[in-house]
Coordinates of C-alpha atoms in Angstrom, one line a residue:
M1 CA -124.7 28.6 -104.1
K2 CA -126.5 31.4 -102.3
I3 CA -127.3 31.5 -98.6
K4 CA -131.1 31.2 -99.4
D5 CA -130.3 27.7 -100.7
I6 CA -129.3 26.5 -97.2
L7 CA -132.1 28.3 -95.3
A8 CA -135.7 27.1 -95.4
P9 CA -138.9 28.2 -93.7
E10 CA -139.6 24.7 -92.4
S11 CA -136.1 24.8 -90.6
M12 CA -136.9 27.8 -88.5
I13 CA -138.2 28.2 -85.0
M14 CA -139.4 31.7 -84.4
S15 CA -139.9 31.2 -80.7
L16 CA -138.0 28.5 -78.8
K17 CA -139.8 26.9 -75.9
A18 CA -136.5 25.8 -74.3
T19 CA -135.1 27.7 -71.3
N20 CA -131.7 26.1 -71.1
K21 CA -128.9 24.9 -73.3
E22 CA -129.6 21.2 -73.2
D23 CA -133.3 21.6 -74.0
A24 CA -132.5 24.1 -76.8
I25 CA -130.2 21.7 -78.6
K26 CA -132.8 18.9 -78.2
E27 CA -135.6 21.1 -79.5
M28 CA -133.6 22.1 -82.6
A29 CA -132.4 18.5 -83.1
D30 CA -136.1 17.3 -83.0
L31 CA -136.9 19.7 -85.9
E32 CA -133.9 18.5 -87.9
V33 CA -135.2 14.9 -87.6
Q34 CA -138.8 16.0 -88.5
T35 CA -137.6 17.8 -91.7
G36 CA -135.4 14.9 -92.8
I37 CA -132.1 16.7 -92.3
V38 CA -130.9 14.3 -89.7
N39 CA -131.3 10.5 -89.8
N40 CA -130.0 9.6 -86.3
E41 CA -130.9 12.1 -83.6
D42 CA -128.9 10.5 -80.8
E43 CA -125.7 10.4 -82.9
F44 CA -126.4 14.0 -84.1
I45 CA -126.9 15.3 -80.5
K46 CA -123.7 13.5 -79.4
S47 CA -121.7 15.2 -82.1
I48 CA -123.2 18.6 -81.3
W49 CA -122.2 18.2 -77.6
A50 CA -118.8 16.9 -78.6
R51 CA -118.2 20.2 -80.4
E52 CA -119.6 22.1 -77.4
D53 CA -117.1 20.3 -75.1
E54 CA -114.2 21.5 -77.2
S55 CA -115.3 25.1 -76.8
T56 CA -118.7 26.7 -76.6
T57 CA -120.3 27.8 -79.9
G58 CA -121.9 30.7 -78.1
I59 CA -119.7 33.3 -79.8
G60 CA -121.1 36.3 -78.0
D61 CA -123.4 39.2 -78.9
G62 CA -126.4 37.0 -78.4
I63 CA -125.4 34.4 -81.1
A64 CA -124.7 30.7 -80.9
M65 CA -123.7 28.5 -83.8
P66 CA -123.9 24.8 -82.8
H67 CA -122.7 22.7 -85.7
A68 CA -121.8 19.2 -86.8
R69 CA -120.6 17.3 -89.8
N70 CA -121.0 13.5 -89.9
K71 CA -122.9 10.6 -91.4
S72 CA -126.0 11.2 -89.3
I73 CA -126.7 14.3 -91.5
N74 CA -128.5 14.0 -94.8
K75 CA -128.3 17.5 -96.1
A76 CA -126.5 20.8 -95.6
R77 CA -128.8 23.2 -93.9
V78 CA -128.9 26.0 -91.4
L79 CA -131.7 25.8 -88.8
F80 CA -132.6 29.3 -87.5
A81 CA -134.1 29.7 -84.1
K82 CA -135.0 32.6 -81.8
S83 CA -135.4 32.9 -78.1
E84 CA -137.4 35.8 -76.8
K85 CA -136.0 35.7 -73.2
G86 CA -132.5 34.5 -74.1
I87 CA -130.8 31.2 -73.0
D88 CA -127.7 30.7 -71.0
F89 CA -125.5 28.9 -73.6
N90 CA -122.1 29.3 -71.8
S91 CA -121.3 32.0 -74.3
L92 CA -117.8 33.5 -74.5
D93 CA -119.1 36.9 -73.2
G94 CA -121.2 35.3 -70.5
K95 CA -124.4 36.8 -71.9
P96 CA -127.7 35.0 -72.9
V97 CA -128.2 33.8 -76.5
Y98 CA -131.1 35.0 -78.6
L99 CA -130.3 33.8 -82.1
F100 CA -129.3 30.2 -82.9
F101 CA -127.9 29.0 -86.2
M102 CA -127.6 25.2 -86.0
I103 CA -125.3 24.3 -89.0
T104 CA -125.4 20.8 -90.4
A105 CA -123.2 19.4 -93.1
P106 CA -123.1 15.8 -94.4
A107 CA -119.8 13.9 -94.1
G108 CA -119.5 14.2 -97.9
A109 CA -120.8 17.8 -98.3
D110 CA -119.4 19.4 -101.5
N111 CA -117.6 22.7 -101.5
T112 CA -120.6 24.8 -102.8
H113 CA -122.6 23.9 -99.6
L114 CA -119.6 24.6 -97.4
E115 CA -118.9 28.0 -99.1
A116 CA -122.5 29.0 -98.5
L117 CA -122.2 28.0 -94.8
A118 CA -118.9 30.0 -94.6
K119 CA -120.6 33.1 -96.2
L120 CA -123.4 32.9 -93.7
S121 CA -121.0 32.7 -90.8
G122 CA -119.2 35.8 -92.1
L123 CA -122.4 37.8 -92.4
L124 CA -123.2 37.4 -88.7
I125 CA -120.3 39.7 -87.9
N126 CA -122.6 42.5 -89.2
P127 CA -124.3 44.1 -86.1
D128 CA -127.1 45.6 -88.2
L129 CA -128.1 42.2 -89.6
V130 CA -128.0 40.7 -86.1
S131 CA -130.3 43.5 -84.7
A132 CA -132.7 43.1 -87.6
L133 CA -132.8 39.3 -87.1
K134 CA -133.7 39.7 -83.5
L135 CA -136.8 41.7 -84.6
A136 CA -137.8 39.4 -87.5
Q137 CA -141.3 37.9 -87.1
S138 CA -141.4 35.3 -89.9
P139 CA -139.2 32.9 -91.8
K140 CA -139.8 34.9 -95.0
E141 CA -138.4 38.0 -93.3
V142 CA -135.3 36.1 -92.1
I143 CA -134.5 34.9 -95.6
A144 CA -135.0 38.4 -97.1
L145 CA -132.6 39.9 -94.5
F146 CA -129.9 37.4 -95.4
E147 CA -130.4 38.0 -99.1
Q148 CA -130.0 41.7 -98.7
A149 CA -126.9 41.3 -96.5
E150 CA -125.4 38.9 -98.9
A151 CA -125.8 41.2 -101.9
K152 CA -124.3 44.1 -100.0
S153 CA -121.3 42.0 -98.8
D154 CA -120.6 40.7 -102.3
A155 CA -120.6 44.2 -103.7
E156 CA -118.2 45.4 -100.9
K157 CA -115.8 42.5 -101.5
R158 CA -115.6 43.2 -105.2
S159 CA -114.8 46.8 -104.4
E160 CA -112.2 45.8 -101.8
T161 CA -110.5 43.4 -104.2
Q162 CA -110.2 46.1 -106.9
A163 CA -108.7 48.5 -104.3
A164 CA -106.3 45.9 -103.0
N165 CA -105.1 45.2 -106.5
T166 CA -103.9 48.7 -106.9
G167 CA -101.6 48.3 -103.9
E168 CA -102.5 51.8 -102.6
K169 CA -103.3 50.8 -99.0
P170 CA -101.1 49.0 -96.5
L171 CA -101.7 45.3 -96.5
I172 CA -102.0 42.8 -93.6
V173 CA -102.3 39.1 -94.4
G174 CA -103.3 36.2 -92.2
V175 CA -104.8 32.7 -91.8
T176 CA -107.8 31.6 -89.8
A177 CA -108.6 28.0 -88.9
C178 CA -110.5 26.0 -86.4
I179 CA -110.7 22.3 -85.6
N180 CA -114.1 21.8 -87.3
G181 CA -113.7 24.5 -89.9
I182 CA -117.4 25.2 -90.4
A183 CA -118.1 28.5 -88.7
H184 CA -115.4 30.1 -86.6
T185 CA -112.9 30.0 -89.4
Y186 CA -115.0 32.3 -91.6
M187 CA -116.3 34.5 -88.8
A188 CA -112.7 35.3 -87.8
Q189 CA -111.9 36.1 -91.4
E190 CA -114.8 38.5 -91.8
A191 CA -114.0 40.2 -88.4
L192 CA -110.4 40.8 -89.3
I193 CA -111.2 42.2 -92.7
K194 CA -113.7 44.6 -91.1
A195 CA -111.2 45.6 -88.4
G196 CA -108.7 46.4 -91.1
K197 CA -111.2 48.5 -93.0
K198 CA -111.7 50.6 -89.8
R199 CA -107.9 51.3 -89.7
G200 CA -107.7 52.1 -93.4
V201 CA -105.7 49.0 -94.4
D202 CA -106.5 46.0 -96.6
V203 CA -106.6 42.6 -94.9
R204 CA -106.3 39.4 -96.9
I205 CA -107.2 36.2 -95.0
E206 CA -106.6 32.7 -96.0
T207 CA -109.1 30.2 -94.5
N208 CA -108.3 26.6 -93.6
G209 CA -111.8 25.2 -93.1
S210 CA -113.8 22.1 -93.9
E211 CA -113.4 22.4 -97.6
G212 CA -109.6 22.9 -97.3
V213 CA -107.5 26.0 -97.9
K214 CA -109.4 28.9 -99.6
D215 CA -108.3 32.3 -100.6
R216 CA -104.7 31.1 -100.5
L217 CA -102.2 33.9 -100.0
T218 CA -99.8 34.5 -102.9
P219 CA -96.0 35.1 -102.4
E220 CA -96.5 38.6 -103.7
E221 CA -99.1 39.4 -101.1
I222 CA -97.0 38.0 -98.3
S223 CA -94.0 40.0 -99.5
R224 CA -96.0 43.2 -99.7
A225 CA -97.7 42.7 -96.3
Q226 CA -96.9 44.9 -93.4
G227 CA -97.5 41.9 -91.0
V228 CA -99.3 38.7 -90.4
V229 CA -102.2 37.7 -88.2
I230 CA -102.7 34.0 -87.4
A231 CA -106.1 33.2 -85.7
S232 CA -105.9 29.4 -85.6
D233 CA -106.6 26.4 -83.4
K234 CA -104.5 24.0 -85.6
K235 CA -101.2 23.9 -87.4
V236 CA -100.9 26.0 -90.5
D237 CA -98.1 26.5 -93.1
M238 CA -95.8 28.9 -91.3
P239 CA -92.3 29.0 -93.1
R240 CA -93.7 31.3 -95.8
F241 CA -94.0 34.1 -93.2
D242 CA -90.4 34.0 -92.3
G243 CA -89.1 37.5 -91.5
K244 CA -92.5 39.1 -91.1
P245 CA -94.0 40.7 -88.0
L246 CA -96.5 38.1 -86.8
V247 CA -99.1 37.7 -84.1
S248 CA -100.6 34.3 -83.4
R249 CA -103.8 33.7 -81.3
P250 CA -106.7 31.2 -81.0
V251 CA -109.4 31.5 -83.7
V252 CA -111.8 32.9 -81.1
D253 CA -109.6 35.9 -80.6
G254 CA -110.0 36.6 -84.4
I255 CA -113.7 36.8 -83.8
N256 CA -113.8 38.7 -80.5
K257 CA -110.5 40.7 -80.6
P258 CA -109.9 41.5 -84.3
D259 CA -109.2 45.2 -83.6
E260 CA -106.5 44.2 -81.1
L261 CA -104.8 41.8 -83.5
V262 CA -104.7 44.2 -86.4
A263 CA -103.5 47.0 -84.1
T264 CA -100.7 44.8 -82.8
V265 CA -99.3 44.5 -86.3
L266 CA -99.9 48.2 -87.3
D267 CA -98.4 49.6 -84.1
G268 CA -95.2 47.6 -84.5
K269 CA -95.8 45.4 -81.4
A270 CA -95.8 42.0 -83.3
S271 CA -92.6 40.0 -82.9
V272 CA -90.7 39.0 -86.1
Y273 CA -91.4 35.4 -87.0
H274 CA -88.5 33.1 -88.0
S275 CA -89.3 29.8 -89.8
D276 CA -87.5 27.6 -87.3
S277 CA -90.0 28.7 -84.6
K278 CA -93.2 26.8 -83.8
I279 CA -96.6 28.4 -84.2
A280 CA -97.3 28.7 -80.5
D281 CA -94.0 30.6 -80.0
A282 CA -94.6 32.9 -83.0
G283 CA -97.1 35.2 -81.4
D284 CA -96.9 34.7 -77.7
S285 CA -93.3 33.7 -76.9
S286 CA -92.9 36.7 -74.7
K287 CA -95.8 35.7 -72.6
Q288 CA -95.0 32.0 -72.5
G289 CA -91.8 32.2 -70.5
V290 CA -89.2 29.5 -70.0
W291 CA -91.3 27.3 -67.8
G292 CA -94.3 27.6 -70.1
S293 CA -92.1 26.5 -73.0
I294 CA -90.7 23.5 -71.0
Y295 CA -94.2 22.5 -70.0
K296 CA -95.5 22.7 -73.5
N297 CA -92.7 20.6 -74.9
L298 CA -93.0 18.0 -72.1
M299 CA -96.7 17.7 -72.6
N300 CA -96.2 17.1 -76.3
G301 CA -94.1 14.1 -75.4
V302 CA -96.4 12.9 -72.6
S303 CA -99.5 13.1 -74.7
H304 CA -97.9 10.9 -77.4
M305 CA -96.5 8.5 -74.8
L306 CA -99.7 7.9 -72.8
P307 CA -101.4 5.4 -75.2
F308 CA -98.3 3.2 -75.0
V309 CA -98.3 3.4 -71.2
I310 CA -102.0 2.8 -70.8
G311 CA -102.4 0.1 -73.4
G312 CA -99.2 -1.7 -72.5
G313 CA -99.7 -1.3 -68.7
I314 CA -103.3 -2.6 -68.6
L315 CA -102.5 -5.6 -70.9
M316 CA -99.5 -6.5 -68.7
A317 CA -101.7 -6.1 -65.5
I318 CA -104.3 -8.4 -67.1
S319 CA -101.5 -10.9 -67.9
F320 CA -100.6 -11.1 -64.2
I321 CA -104.2 -12.0 -63.3
V322 CA -104.1 -14.7 -66.0
E323 CA -100.8 -15.9 -64.5
N324 CA -102.1 -16.1 -61.0
Y325 CA -105.6 -17.5 -61.7
A326 CA -105.8 -19.0 -65.1
G327 CA -102.9 -21.1 -66.1
G328 CA -99.6 -19.8 -64.7
P329 CA -96.5 -18.4 -66.4
K330 CA -96.6 -21.0 -69.2
S331 CA -100.2 -20.2 -70.2
P332 CA -100.5 -19.1 -73.9
A333 CA -102.8 -16.3 -72.8
F334 CA -100.3 -15.0 -70.2
I335 CA -97.4 -15.2 -72.7
F336 CA -99.4 -13.4 -75.4
L337 CA -100.8 -10.6 -73.2
N338 CA -97.5 -10.0 -71.3
N339 CA -95.5 -9.8 -74.6
A340 CA -98.0 -7.5 -76.2
G341 CA -97.9 -5.2 -73.1
N342 CA -94.1 -5.3 -73.0
M343 CA -93.8 -4.4 -76.7
A344 CA -95.9 -1.3 -76.1
F345 CA -93.8 -0.4 -73.1
A346 CA -90.6 -0.8 -75.2
F347 CA -91.8 2.2 -77.3
M348 CA -92.8 4.4 -74.3
V349 CA -89.6 6.2 -73.5
P350 CA -88.5 6.6 -77.1
I351 CA -91.9 8.1 -78.0
L352 CA -91.7 10.4 -75.0
S353 CA -88.2 11.6 -76.0
G354 CA -88.9 11.8 -79.7
Y355 CA -91.9 14.1 -79.3
I356 CA -90.4 16.3 -76.7
A357 CA -87.5 16.8 -79.2
E358 CA -90.0 17.3 -82.1
S359 CA -91.8 20.0 -80.1
I360 CA -88.6 21.9 -79.7
G361 CA -86.7 21.4 -82.9
D362 CA -89.5 20.4 -85.3
L363 CA -89.3 17.4 -87.6
P364 CA -85.5 17.1 -87.9
A365 CA -85.3 16.6 -84.1
L366 CA -87.7 13.6 -84.2
M367 CA -85.1 11.0 -85.2
P368 CA -82.3 11.9 -82.6
G369 CA -85.1 12.2 -80.0
F370 CA -86.2 8.6 -80.7
V371 CA -82.7 7.3 -80.7
G372 CA -81.8 9.1 -77.4
G373 CA -84.9 7.6 -75.8
F374 CA -84.1 4.2 -77.1
M375 CA -80.6 4.4 -75.7
A376 CA -82.0 5.4 -72.4
T377 CA -83.9 2.1 -72.2
V378 CA -81.4 -0.3 -73.7
Y379 CA -77.9 1.0 -73.2
S380 CA -76.3 1.5 -69.8
G381 CA -73.3 3.5 -71.1
S382 CA -70.2 4.4 -69.2
Y383 CA -67.3 6.7 -69.4
G384 CA -64.9 4.0 -70.4
G385 CA -66.9 0.8 -70.3
A386 CA -67.5 -1.6 -73.1
Y387 CA -70.5 -1.4 -75.5
V388 CA -73.4 -3.2 -74.0
A389 CA -76.1 -4.7 -76.2
N390 CA -79.5 -5.7 -75.0
V391 CA -79.3 -3.9 -71.7
V392 CA -82.9 -4.8 -71.0
T393 CA -81.4 -8.1 -69.7
N394 CA -77.8 -7.1 -69.0
A395 CA -77.8 -3.6 -67.6
K396 CA -78.0 -3.1 -63.8
S397 CA -80.1 0.0 -64.4
P398 CA -80.8 1.8 -67.7
A399 CA -81.3 5.6 -67.6
G400 CA -85.0 4.9 -68.1
F401 CA -87.8 7.4 -67.9
L402 CA -85.6 10.2 -66.5
G403 CA -83.0 9.6 -69.1
G404 CA -85.7 9.7 -71.8
L405 CA -86.8 13.1 -70.5
A406 CA -83.3 14.4 -70.7
S407 CA -82.6 13.0 -74.1
G408 CA -85.8 14.6 -75.5
F409 CA -84.8 18.1 -74.4
I410 CA -81.1 17.6 -75.4
A411 CA -82.0 16.3 -78.9
G412 CA -84.5 19.1 -79.5
Y413 CA -82.1 21.9 -78.5
L414 CA -79.2 20.1 -80.3
V415 CA -81.2 20.4 -83.6
V416 CA -82.0 24.1 -82.8
G417 CA -78.3 24.7 -82.4
L418 CA -77.5 22.9 -85.7
K419 CA -80.1 25.0 -87.5
K420 CA -78.5 28.2 -86.2
L421 CA -75.0 27.0 -87.1
C422 CA -76.2 26.2 -90.6
A423 CA -78.3 29.3 -91.1
K424 CA -75.6 31.2 -93.1
M425 CA -74.8 28.3 -95.5
P426 CA -75.1 29.1 -99.2
K427 CA -78.6 28.7 -100.6
S428 CA -77.3 26.1 -103.1
L429 CA -76.6 23.8 -100.1
E430 CA -80.1 24.3 -98.5
G431 CA -81.3 20.8 -99.6
M432 CA -78.4 19.1 -97.8
K433 CA -79.5 20.3 -94.4
P434 CA -82.6 18.0 -93.8
M435 CA -81.2 15.1 -95.9
L436 CA -77.6 14.9 -94.6
I437 CA -76.4 17.5 -92.1
Y438 CA -79.1 17.4 -89.5
P439 CA -79.6 13.6 -89.5
I440 CA -75.9 12.7 -89.4
L441 CA -74.7 15.3 -86.9
S442 CA -77.7 15.1 -84.6
L443 CA -77.4 11.3 -84.5
L444 CA -73.7 11.4 -83.8
F445 CA -73.9 14.0 -81.1
I446 CA -77.0 12.5 -79.3
A447 CA -75.3 9.1 -79.3
L448 CA -72.1 10.5 -77.8
I449 CA -74.0 12.5 -75.2
M450 CA -76.3 9.7 -74.2
Y451 CA -73.6 7.0 -74.0
Y452 CA -70.9 9.0 -72.2
I453 CA -72.8 11.5 -70.1
V454 CA -76.6 11.0 -69.8
N455 CA -76.8 7.3 -69.3
P456 CA -74.1 7.0 -66.6
I457 CA -75.6 9.9 -64.7
F458 CA -79.3 9.0 -65.0
S459 CA -78.8 5.3 -64.6
T460 CA -77.3 6.0 -61.2
I461 CA -80.1 8.4 -60.3
N462 CA -82.7 6.0 -61.6
F463 CA -81.2 3.1 -59.6
A464 CA -81.2 5.2 -56.4
I465 CA -84.8 6.4 -56.8
T466 CA -86.0 2.9 -57.6
N467 CA -84.3 1.5 -54.5
F468 CA -85.6 4.3 -52.3
L469 CA -89.2 3.8 -53.4
N470 CA -89.0 0.0 -53.0
Q471 CA -87.6 0.3 -49.5
M472 CA -90.0 3.0 -48.4
G473 CA -91.7 2.4 -45.1
T474 CA -95.5 2.9 -44.5
G475 CA -95.0 6.3 -42.9
N476 CA -93.0 7.8 -45.7
L477 CA -95.3 6.1 -48.3
V478 CA -98.4 7.7 -46.7
V479 CA -96.7 11.2 -47.0
L480 CA -95.8 10.5 -50.7
T481 CA -99.3 9.2 -51.7
T482 CA -101.0 12.1 -49.8
I483 CA -98.9 14.7 -51.7
L484 CA -99.4 13.0 -55.1
A485 CA -103.2 12.6 -54.6
A486 CA -103.5 16.2 -53.5
M487 CA -101.6 17.5 -56.5
M488 CA -104.2 15.9 -58.8
S489 CA -106.8 18.3 -57.5
I490 CA -104.8 21.6 -57.4
D491 CA -105.4 22.4 -61.1
M492 CA -107.4 19.4 -62.3
G493 CA -105.5 18.6 -65.5
G494 CA -103.0 21.4 -65.4
P495 CA -99.2 21.4 -64.6
F496 CA -99.5 20.2 -61.0
N497 CA -101.9 17.4 -62.0
K498 CA -99.7 16.3 -64.9
A499 CA -96.5 16.5 -62.8
A500 CA -98.0 14.1 -60.2
Y501 CA -99.3 11.7 -62.9
V502 CA -96.0 11.8 -64.8
F503 CA -94.0 11.1 -61.6
A504 CA -96.2 8.0 -60.8
S505 CA -96.4 6.7 -64.3
G506 CA -92.6 7.2 -64.7
A507 CA -92.0 5.0 -61.6
F508 CA -94.4 2.5 -62.9
A509 CA -92.8 2.5 -66.4
N510 CA -89.4 1.9 -64.8
D511 CA -90.6 -1.1 -63.0
P512 CA -94.1 -2.4 -63.7
H513 CA -93.6 -5.1 -61.2
S514 CA -92.9 -2.7 -58.3
T515 CA -95.4 -2.8 -55.4
V516 CA -94.6 0.9 -54.5
A517 CA -95.1 2.0 -58.1
A518 CA -98.5 0.3 -58.2
V519 CA -99.4 2.1 -54.9
M520 CA -98.4 5.5 -56.4
M521 CA -100.6 4.8 -59.5
A522 CA -103.5 4.0 -57.2
A523 CA -102.9 7.2 -55.3
V524 CA -103.0 9.5 -58.3
M525 CA -106.1 7.7 -59.6
V526 CA -107.9 8.1 -56.3
G527 CA -106.8 11.8 -56.2
G528 CA -108.0 12.4 -59.7
M529 CA -111.3 10.7 -59.2
V530 CA -112.2 12.7 -56.1
P531 CA -113.0 16.1 -57.8
P532 CA -115.7 14.8 -60.2
F533 CA -117.2 12.5 -57.6
A534 CA -117.2 15.4 -55.0
T535 CA -119.1 17.7 -57.4
A536 CA -121.5 14.9 -58.2
I537 CA -122.1 14.3 -54.5
G538 CA -122.6 18.0 -53.9
T539 CA -125.1 18.5 -56.7
A540 CA -127.1 15.5 -55.5
F541 CA -127.3 16.2 -51.8
F542 CA -126.9 20.1 -51.7
K543 CA -129.1 21.0 -54.6
N544 CA -129.8 24.5 -53.4
K545 CA -126.0 25.3 -53.6
Y546 CA -125.9 24.7 -57.4
T547 CA -127.6 26.1 -60.5
E548 CA -129.8 23.9 -62.7
D549 CA -127.0 23.6 -65.3
E550 CA -124.5 22.5 -62.6
R551 CA -126.8 19.9 -61.3
R552 CA -127.1 18.4 -64.8
A553 CA -123.3 18.4 -65.1
G554 CA -123.1 16.8 -61.7
V555 CA -124.9 13.7 -63.0
T556 CA -122.3 13.3 -65.8
N557 CA -119.5 13.5 -63.3
W558 CA -120.5 10.2 -61.7
I559 CA -119.3 8.5 -64.9
L560 CA -116.3 10.8 -65.4
G561 CA -115.2 10.2 -61.8
F562 CA -115.6 6.4 -62.2
S563 CA -113.4 6.7 -65.3
F564 CA -110.6 8.8 -63.7
I565 CA -111.4 11.9 -65.8
T566 CA -110.6 14.8 -63.4
E567 CA -111.5 17.5 -65.9
G568 CA -115.2 16.9 -65.3
A569 CA -114.8 19.1 -62.2
I570 CA -113.2 22.0 -64.1
P571 CA -116.4 23.9 -64.9
F572 CA -117.3 23.9 -61.1
A573 CA -113.7 25.0 -60.2
A574 CA -113.9 27.8 -62.8
A575 CA -117.2 29.1 -61.4
D576 CA -116.2 28.9 -57.7
A577 CA -112.5 28.2 -57.4
G578 CA -112.2 29.5 -53.8
H579 CA -114.5 26.8 -52.5
V580 CA -114.2 23.9 -55.0
I581 CA -110.4 23.6 -55.2
P582 CA -109.6 23.6 -51.5
S583 CA -112.4 21.1 -50.8
C584 CA -111.2 18.7 -53.5
I585 CA -107.5 19.0 -52.4
I586 CA -108.5 18.0 -48.9
G587 CA -110.6 15.0 -50.1
S588 CA -107.9 13.9 -52.5
A589 CA -105.3 14.1 -49.8
V590 CA -107.5 11.9 -47.5
G591 CA -108.0 9.3 -50.2
G592 CA -104.3 9.3 -51.1
A593 CA -103.3 8.9 -47.4
L594 CA -105.6 5.9 -47.1
V595 CA -104.1 4.3 -50.3
G596 CA -100.6 4.6 -48.8
F597 CA -101.7 3.4 -45.3
W598 CA -103.4 0.4 -46.7
R599 CA -100.8 -0.1 -49.4
I600 CA -103.4 -0.4 -52.1
G601 CA -101.7 -1.1 -55.5
V602 CA -103.2 -0.9 -59.0
P603 CA -100.7 -2.1 -61.6
A604 CA -102.4 -0.1 -64.4
P605 CA -101.6 3.5 -65.4
H606 CA -105.2 4.5 -66.1
G607 CA -108.8 3.4 -65.9
G608 CA -110.1 4.6 -62.6
L609 CA -112.5 2.2 -60.9
W610 CA -112.9 0.3 -64.2
V611 CA -109.6 -1.4 -63.5
S612 CA -110.4 -2.2 -59.9
P613 CA -110.2 -6.0 -60.6
L614 CA -106.5 -5.5 -61.0
A615 CA -106.0 -4.0 -57.5
N616 CA -104.5 -6.0 -54.8
H617 CA -107.2 -4.8 -52.4
I618 CA -110.3 -4.2 -54.5
V619 CA -112.7 -3.3 -51.7
L620 CA -110.2 -0.9 -50.0
Y621 CA -109.6 0.8 -53.4
F622 CA -113.3 1.6 -53.6
V623 CA -113.4 2.6 -49.9
A624 CA -110.4 5.0 -50.2
T625 CA -112.1 6.7 -53.3
I626 CA -115.5 6.9 -51.6
I627 CA -114.2 8.3 -48.3
G628 CA -112.1 10.9 -50.1
S629 CA -115.0 11.9 -52.4
I630 CA -117.5 12.2 -49.5
V631 CA -115.0 14.3 -47.5
A632 CA -114.6 16.7 -50.4
G633 CA -118.3 16.7 -51.3
V634 CA -119.5 17.4 -47.8
I635 CA -117.0 20.2 -47.2
L636 CA -117.9 21.7 -50.5
G637 CA -121.6 21.4 -49.8
L638 CA -121.4 22.9 -46.4
W639 CA -119.0 25.7 -47.5
K640 CA -120.8 26.9 -50.6
K641 CA -123.5 29.5 -50.3
P642 CA -127.0 28.8 -51.7
V643 CA -127.4 30.0 -55.3
D644 CA -129.9 32.7 -54.4
K645 CA -127.3 34.3 -52.1

């Protein structure tokens, strides 16, 4: 299929009326509906914005490629639109967008359509074509320009393939992949190939897009390659690159920094990849650092754990309401809800431990990580004591959340150590490693370590922390809730924010019935709701201090704040960190202090104000949030300078 088959004169807007991103997407979506390409405009626009929220499709150089693939789309098509004055589309280079390519693909689009979309994406790397499109005056001229560029590109690729087959030039291989796999994957491929051509080397790129893996690299090509470039936002098949110099970056760097990536390989600056490493470590391990690695591994465990904490915690909290107001402890509804919540909680620490271990040692570490986490919750363990079964009821204090954290890291590095010990085993015994050696030895060692070392130590620590929190007076509690709430605003979803949330949710997981744990959960939720509410207040009452786009985003932040989604304030913080972050920290700290002073408890680990019926002081929970948000919003509004200044 040719590019002209997915372009059509009726799907072109030669002069957009829109002057901002939101209106531009709406104007293009209106035409998609009018031409029968889209059958549900609301769903289509939602999917376009969902993609924009992941990362902007304004790729730079005046081009944007908003795209979607779902059941609201009837036909694969590329809508072309031009803006004479340019539109702020939050592009990666910060410059206005003049050319728009709205790419649509039905949920069941066949490979021929997707290949045509991929080819179009690749052609837009050509600056001559882009310049000509900006001057085009009619749909007919646009189609003609693409046909000429396509013919030229096909001829060049045939010539390059013939040259590559001779093996005369140095070769670099690589993989490009993005989450949606419609445009960025192929633009990165084209950009890397062109960067290689400038340096006099052949570049062969495998793409992992919507239609699956294309242009798959052969073992011969990988063997002959001087190095490897990975420009990907998702996991790719890595072990085949073992022993090769490799650089790994996000797919957007493949589009915007292809010369840098190719030069890194050619100049010998790429680190050698070993198949036991993870993708994220392959290209940037030197930049990541020890703490960066620890944080990445911890967050892998926390992200998998959160659904168990949130689902189980909220069901348990609802069961307490049923117990108090609708039937008592023998009520079938209470028994069902409480058991369901408890069952989810039973998986929480093993999931945390297992996926921390998996992040460090890959799949072989998953099993010992799970077992270590399970032991942290059900075995007390001792240096010489008897084996204890069902410690949920018999143990004075399991190692709990902290023991699960420890077991995850221990299991992960335990498997890494086993891999290194077995690295020089004969090739004939290679199959024994994952099937026998790793499972048996890792299980044996993690069980010994947990039972005789980790559980005795961490059960003591856990018991001490729990007692300290439960006996904490109002003054100390206010200090703690103030700090936790303030941390939620320091980086709004980053390491400080996550550390505060993990600390509070860990205390809650150890003892869901604890009053202090419920107060800590309320504090982090109030602290996390303040930033989006503060920016919403600022954009509503200090309109001259914000741009038109910021005022629209501020409306959305009312809902995000209500739902405890702190990240809604990130665009404001990125644009003006010096004013936004300090204001939000002050407001969050005030809200957190009020939570501690009034001992407001919310026995649920997420939900924001939606779970306010579960609070012990519903009105005060709202009041603490409102006061903290107003303090932050007013400080920010008074502090910021008007937009025109």
